[in-house]
Coordinates of N, CA, C and O in Angstrom, one line a residue:
X1 N -15.0 36.5 -29.6 CA -15.0 37.7 -30.5 C -15.7 37.4 -31.8 O -15.2 36.8 -32.7
X2 N -16.9 37.8 -31.9 CA -17.7 37.6 -33.1 C -18.1 38.9 -33.7 O -19.1 39.1 -34.3
X3 N -17.2 39.9 -33.6 CA -17.4 41.2 -34.2 C -17.4 41.1 -35.7 O -16.8 40.3 -36.3
X4 N -18.1 42.1 -36.3 CA -18.1 42.1 -37.8 C -16.7 42.4 -38.2 O -15.9 43.2 -37.6
X5 N -16.3 41.8 -39.3 CA -15.1 42.1 -40.0 C -13.8 42.1 -39.1 O -13.3 43.2 -38.9
X6 N -13.4 41.0 -38.7 CA -12.2 40.9 -37.9 C -11.3 39.8 -38.4 O -11.8 38.9 -39.1
X7 N -10.0 39.9 -38.1 CA -9.1 38.9 -38.5 C -9.3 37.7 -37.5 O -9.3 37.9 -36.3
X8 N -9.6 36.6 -38.1 CA -9.9 35.4 -37.3 C -8.7 34.9 -36.6 O -7.6 34.9 -37.1
X9 N -8.9 34.4 -35.4 CA -7.8 33.8 -34.6 C -7.6 32.4 -35.0 O -8.6 31.7 -35.4
X10 N -6.4 31.8 -34.8 CA -6.2 30.4 -35.0 C -7.1 29.6 -34.1 O -7.1 29.8 -32.9
X11 N -7.9 28.7 -34.6 CA -8.8 27.9 -33.8 C -10.1 28.5 -33.6 O -11.0 27.8 -33.1
X12 N -10.3 29.7 -34.0 CA -11.6 30.4 -33.8 C -12.7 29.8 -34.7 O -12.4 29.4 -35.8
X13 N -13.9 29.7 -34.2 CA -15.0 29.3 -35.0 C -16.0 30.4 -35.3 O -16.5 31.0 -34.3
X14 N -16.1 30.7 -36.5 CA -17.1 31.8 -36.9 C -18.5 31.3 -36.7 O -18.8 30.1 -37.1
X15 N -19.4 32.0 -36.1 CA -20.8 31.6 -35.8 C -20.8 30.4 -34.9 O -21.7 29.6 -35.0
X16 N -19.9 30.4 -33.9 CA -19.7 29.2 -33.0 C -21.0 29.0 -32.2 O -21.3 27.8 -31.9
X17 N -21.8 30.0 -31.9 CA -23.0 29.8 -31.1 C -24.1 29.2 -31.9 O -25.1 28.8 -31.4
X18 N -24.0 29.1 -33.2 CA -25.1 28.6 -34.1 C -24.8 27.1 -34.3 O -24.5 26.6 -35.4
X19 N -25.0 26.3 -33.3 CA -24.6 24.9 -33.3 C -25.4 24.1 -34.3 O -25.0 23.0 -34.6
X20 N -26.6 24.5 -34.7 CA -27.4 23.8 -35.7 C -26.8 23.9 -37.1 O -27.2 23.1 -38.0
X21 N -25.9 24.8 -37.3 CA -25.3 25.0 -38.6 C -24.2 24.0 -38.8 O -23.5 23.6 -37.9
X22 N -24.0 23.6 -40.1 CA -22.9 22.7 -40.4 C -21.5 23.3 -40.1 O -21.4 24.6 -40.2
X23 N -20.6 22.5 -39.6 CA -19.2 23.0 -39.3 C -18.2 22.6 -40.4 O -18.1 21.4 -40.7
X24 N -17.5 23.6 -40.9 CA -16.5 23.4 -41.9 C -15.1 23.7 -41.3 O -15.1 24.5 -40.4
X25 N -14.1 23.0 -41.8 CA -12.8 23.2 -41.3 C -12.0 23.9 -42.4 O -11.9 23.4 -43.5
X26 N -11.5 25.1 -42.1 CA -10.7 25.9 -43.0 C -9.3 26.1 -42.6 O -9.0 26.3 -41.4
X27 N -8.4 25.9 -43.6 CA -7.0 26.2 -43.3 C -6.6 27.3 -44.3 O -6.8 27.1 -45.5
X28 N -6.0 28.4 -43.9 CA -5.5 29.4 -44.7 C -4.0 29.3 -44.9 O -3.3 29.3 -43.9
X29 N -3.6 29.0 -46.1 CA -2.2 28.9 -46.4 C -1.6 30.2 -46.9 O -2.3 30.8 -47.7
X30 N -0.4 30.6 -46.5 CA 0.2 31.8 -47.0 C 1.0 32.5 -46.0 O 1.2 32.0 -44.9
X31 N 1.4 33.7 -46.3 CA 2.2 34.5 -45.3 C 1.2 35.1 -44.4 O 0.0 35.2 -44.6
X32 N 1.7 35.6 -43.3 CA 0.9 36.2 -42.2 C 0.1 37.4 -42.6 O -1.1 37.5 -42.2
X33 N 0.6 38.2 -43.5 CA -0.1 39.4 -43.9 C -1.3 39.1 -44.8 O -2.4 39.5 -44.6
X34 N -1.0 38.3 -45.8 CA -2.1 38.0 -46.8 C -3.2 37.1 -46.2 O -4.4 37.3 -46.4
X35 N -2.8 36.2 -45.3 CA -3.8 35.3 -44.6 C -4.7 36.2 -43.7 O -5.9 35.9 -43.5
X36 N -4.1 37.1 -43.0 CA -4.8 38.0 -42.1 C -5.8 38.8 -42.9 O -7.0 39.0 -42.5
X37 N -5.4 39.4 -44.0 CA -6.3 40.2 -44.9 C -7.5 39.3 -45.4 O -8.6 39.7 -45.4
X38 N -7.1 38.1 -45.8 CA -8.1 37.1 -46.4 C -9.1 36.8 -45.3 O -10.3 36.8 -45.5
X39 N -8.6 36.5 -44.1 CA -9.5 36.0 -43.0 C -10.5 37.2 -42.6 O -11.6 36.9 -42.2
X40 N -10.0 38.4 -42.6 CA -10.9 39.5 -42.3 C -12.0 39.6 -43.3 O -13.2 39.8 -43.0
X41 N -11.6 39.5 -44.6 CA -12.6 39.6 -45.7 C -13.6 38.4 -45.5 O -14.8 38.6 -45.7
X42 N -13.1 37.3 -45.2 CA -13.9 36.1 -45.0 C -14.9 36.2 -43.9 O -16.1 35.9 -44.1
X43 N -14.5 36.8 -42.8 CA -15.4 36.9 -41.7 C -16.5 37.9 -42.0 O -17.7 37.7 -41.6
X44 N -16.2 38.9 -42.8 CA -17.3 39.8 -43.3 C -18.2 39.2 -44.3 O -19.4 39.4 -44.2
X45 N -17.6 38.4 -45.2 CA -18.4 37.9 -46.3 C -19.3 36.8 -46.0 O -20.3 36.6 -46.7
X46 N -19.0 36.0 -44.9 CA -19.8 34.8 -44.6 C -20.5 34.8 -43.3 O -21.2 33.9 -43.0
X47 N -20.4 35.8 -42.5 CA -20.9 35.8 -41.1 C -22.4 35.7 -41.1 O -23.0 35.2 -40.2
X48 N -23.1 36.1 -42.2 CA -24.6 36.1 -42.3 C -25.1 34.7 -42.8 O -26.3 34.5 -42.7
X49 N -24.2 33.8 -43.2 CA -24.6 32.6 -43.8 C -24.9 31.5 -42.7 O -24.3 31.5 -41.7
X50 N -25.7 30.5 -43.0 CA -26.0 29.5 -42.0 C -24.9 28.4 -42.0 O -25.1 27.3 -42.5
X51 N -23.8 28.7 -41.5 CA -22.7 27.8 -41.4 C -21.7 28.3 -40.4 O -21.7 29.4 -39.9
X52 N -20.9 27.3 -39.9 CA -19.8 27.6 -39.0 C -18.5 27.2 -39.6 O -18.5 26.2 -40.4
X53 N -17.5 28.0 -39.4 CA -16.2 27.7 -40.0 C -15.1 27.8 -38.9 O -15.0 28.9 -38.3
X54 N -14.4 26.7 -38.7 CA -13.3 26.7 -37.8 C -12.0 27.0 -38.6 O -11.7 26.4 -39.6
X55 N -11.2 28.0 -38.1 CA -10.1 28.5 -38.8 C -8.8 28.0 -38.2 O -8.6 27.9 -37.0
X56 N -7.8 27.7 -39.1 CA -6.4 27.6 -38.7 C -5.6 28.1 -39.8 O -6.0 28.3 -40.9
X57 N -4.3 28.4 -39.5 CA -3.4 29.0 -40.4 C -2.2 28.1 -40.6 O -1.8 27.4 -39.7
X58 N -1.7 28.1 -41.8 CA -0.5 27.3 -42.1 C 0.5 28.3 -42.9 O 0.1 28.7 -44.0
X59 N 1.6 28.6 -42.3 CA 2.5 29.5 -42.9 C 3.7 28.8 -43.6 O 4.6 29.4 -44.2
X60 N 3.8 27.5 -43.4 CA 4.9 26.7 -43.9 C 4.8 26.5 -45.5 O 3.8 25.8 -45.9
X61 N 5.7 27.1 -46.2 CA 5.6 27.0 -47.7 C 5.7 25.5 -48.2 O 5.0 25.2 -49.1
X62 N 6.5 24.7 -47.6 CA 6.7 23.4 -48.0 C 5.4 22.6 -47.8 O 5.0 21.8 -48.7
X63 N 4.7 22.8 -46.7 CA 3.4 22.1 -46.5 C 2.4 22.6 -47.5 O 1.6 21.8 -48.0
X64 N 2.4 23.8 -47.9 CA 1.5 24.3 -48.9 C 1.8 23.7 -50.3 O 0.9 23.2 -51.0
X65 N 3.1 23.6 -50.6 CA 3.5 23.0 -51.9 C 3.0 21.5 -51.9 O 2.5 21.0 -52.9
X66 N 3.2 20.8 -50.8 CA 2.8 19.4 -50.7 C 1.3 19.2 -51.0 O 0.8 18.2 -51.5
X67 N 0.5 20.2 -50.6 CA -1.0 20.2 -50.8 C -1.4 20.7 -52.2 O -2.5 20.7 -52.6
X68 N -0.4 21.1 -53.0 CA -0.7 21.5 -54.4 C -1.1 23.0 -54.5 O -1.7 23.5 -55.4
X69 N -0.7 23.8 -53.4 CA -1.1 25.2 -53.4 C 0.0 26.0 -54.1 O 1.2 25.9 -53.8
X70 N -0.5 26.9 -55.0 CA 0.5 27.7 -55.7 C 0.3 29.2 -55.5 O 1.2 30.0 -55.9
X71 N -0.8 29.6 -54.8 CA -1.0 31.0 -54.6 C -1.1 31.4 -53.1 O -1.7 30.6 -52.4
X72 N -0.7 32.6 -52.8 CA -0.9 33.1 -51.4 C -2.0 34.1 -51.5 O -1.9 35.0 -52.4
X73 N -2.9 34.1 -50.6 CA -3.3 33.0 -49.7 C -4.2 32.1 -50.5 O -4.7 32.4 -51.5
X74 N -4.3 30.9 -49.9 CA -5.2 29.9 -50.4 C -6.0 29.3 -49.2 O -5.5 29.0 -48.2
X75 N -7.3 29.3 -49.5 CA -8.2 28.7 -48.5 C -8.6 27.3 -48.8 O -9.1 27.0 -49.9
X76 N -8.2 26.4 -47.9 CA -8.5 24.9 -48.1 C -9.7 24.7 -47.1 O -9.6 25.0 -45.9
X77 N -10.8 24.2 -47.7 CA -12.0 23.9 -46.9 C -12.2 22.4 -46.9 O -12.4 21.8 -47.9
X78 N -12.3 21.8 -45.7 CA -12.5 20.4 -45.5 C -11.5 19.6 -46.4 O -12.0 18.6 -47.1
X79 N -10.3 20.0 -46.5 CA -9.3 19.3 -47.2 C -9.2 19.5 -48.7 O -8.3 19.0 -49.4
X80 N -10.1 20.4 -49.3 CA -10.0 20.7 -50.7 C -9.7 22.2 -50.9 O -10.2 23.0 -50.2
X81 N -8.9 22.5 -51.9 CA -8.7 23.9 -52.3 C -10.0 24.5 -52.7 O -10.7 24.0 -53.5
X82 N -10.3 25.6 -52.0 CA -11.7 26.2 -52.1 C -11.5 27.6 -52.8 O -12.3 27.9 -53.8
X83 N -10.6 28.4 -52.4 CA -10.4 29.8 -53.0 C -8.9 30.0 -53.0 O -8.2 29.8 -52.0
X84 N -8.4 30.6 -54.1 CA -7.0 30.9 -54.3 C -6.8 32.4 -54.6 O -7.6 33.0 -55.3
X85 N -5.8 33.0 -53.9 CA -5.5 34.4 -54.1 C -6.3 35.2 -53.1 O -7.2 34.8 -52.5
X86 N -6.0 36.5 -53.1 CA -6.6 37.5 -52.2 C -7.9 38.0 -52.9 O -7.9 39.1 -53.5
X87 N -8.9 37.1 -53.0 CA -10.1 37.4 -53.7 C -11.0 38.5 -52.9 O -10.8 38.6 -51.7
X88 N -11.9 39.1 -53.7 CA -12.7 40.1 -53.0 C -13.8 39.4 -52.2 O -14.2 38.3 -52.4
X89 N -14.4 40.2 -51.3 CA -15.4 39.7 -50.4 C -16.6 39.2 -51.1 O -17.2 38.1 -50.7
X90 N -17.0 39.8 -52.2 CA -18.1 39.4 -53.0 C -17.9 38.0 -53.6 O -18.8 37.2 -53.6
X91 N -16.7 37.7 -54.0 CA -16.4 36.4 -54.6 C -16.4 35.3 -53.5 O -16.9 34.2 -53.7
X92 N -15.9 35.7 -52.3 CA -16.0 34.8 -51.1 C -17.4 34.5 -50.8 O -17.8 33.3 -50.6
X93 N -18.3 35.5 -50.7 CA -19.7 35.3 -50.4 C -20.3 34.3 -51.4 O -21.1 33.4 -51.0
X94 N -20.1 34.6 -52.7 CA -20.7 33.8 -53.7 C -20.3 32.3 -53.6 O -21.1 31.4 -53.8
X95 N -19.0 32.1 -53.4 CA -18.5 30.7 -53.3 C -19.1 30.0 -52.1 O -19.6 28.8 -52.2
X96 N -19.3 30.7 -50.9 CA -19.9 30.0 -49.8 C -21.4 29.9 -49.9 O -22.0 28.9 -49.4
X97 N -22.0 30.8 -50.6 CA -23.5 30.7 -50.8 C -23.8 29.5 -51.7 O -24.7 28.8 -51.4
X98 N -22.9 29.3 -52.7 CA -23.1 28.1 -53.5 C -22.9 26.8 -52.7 O -23.6 25.8 -52.9
X99 N -21.9 26.8 -51.8 CA -21.6 25.7 -50.9 C -22.8 25.4 -50.1 O -23.2 24.2 -49.9
X100 N -23.4 26.4 -49.5 CA -24.6 26.2 -48.6 C -25.7 25.7 -49.4 O -26.5 24.8 -48.9
X101 N -25.9 26.2 -50.6 CA -27.0 25.7 -51.4 C -26.9 24.2 -51.8 O -27.9 23.5 -51.9
X102 N -25.7 23.7 -51.9 CA -25.4 22.3 -52.2 C -25.6 21.4 -51.0 O -25.8 20.2 -51.1
X103 N -25.6 21.9 -49.8 CA -25.7 21.1 -48.5 C -27.1 20.8 -48.2 O -28.0 21.5 -48.4

């Protein structure tokens, strides 16, 4: 399922068929509603970029606290806090565009 603007499934890889693109591992921390909204925005905001992102979700508050996460939802990318809160798609795009430019 690589449709535009959809809630990502646990374990799904965005742009999976683009194997030449770098693969990032993303964990969305938070409640099920906010992480679903965030993942839908994320799929819209970055599907055009030259990268792949493998998604997983973590709903356990204690695990989030252990990682230093204070806001729902929070996107952790390759082990580092990347985006916090339910940010707009434009902000998501800009953050990932900057990431791609650094790679």
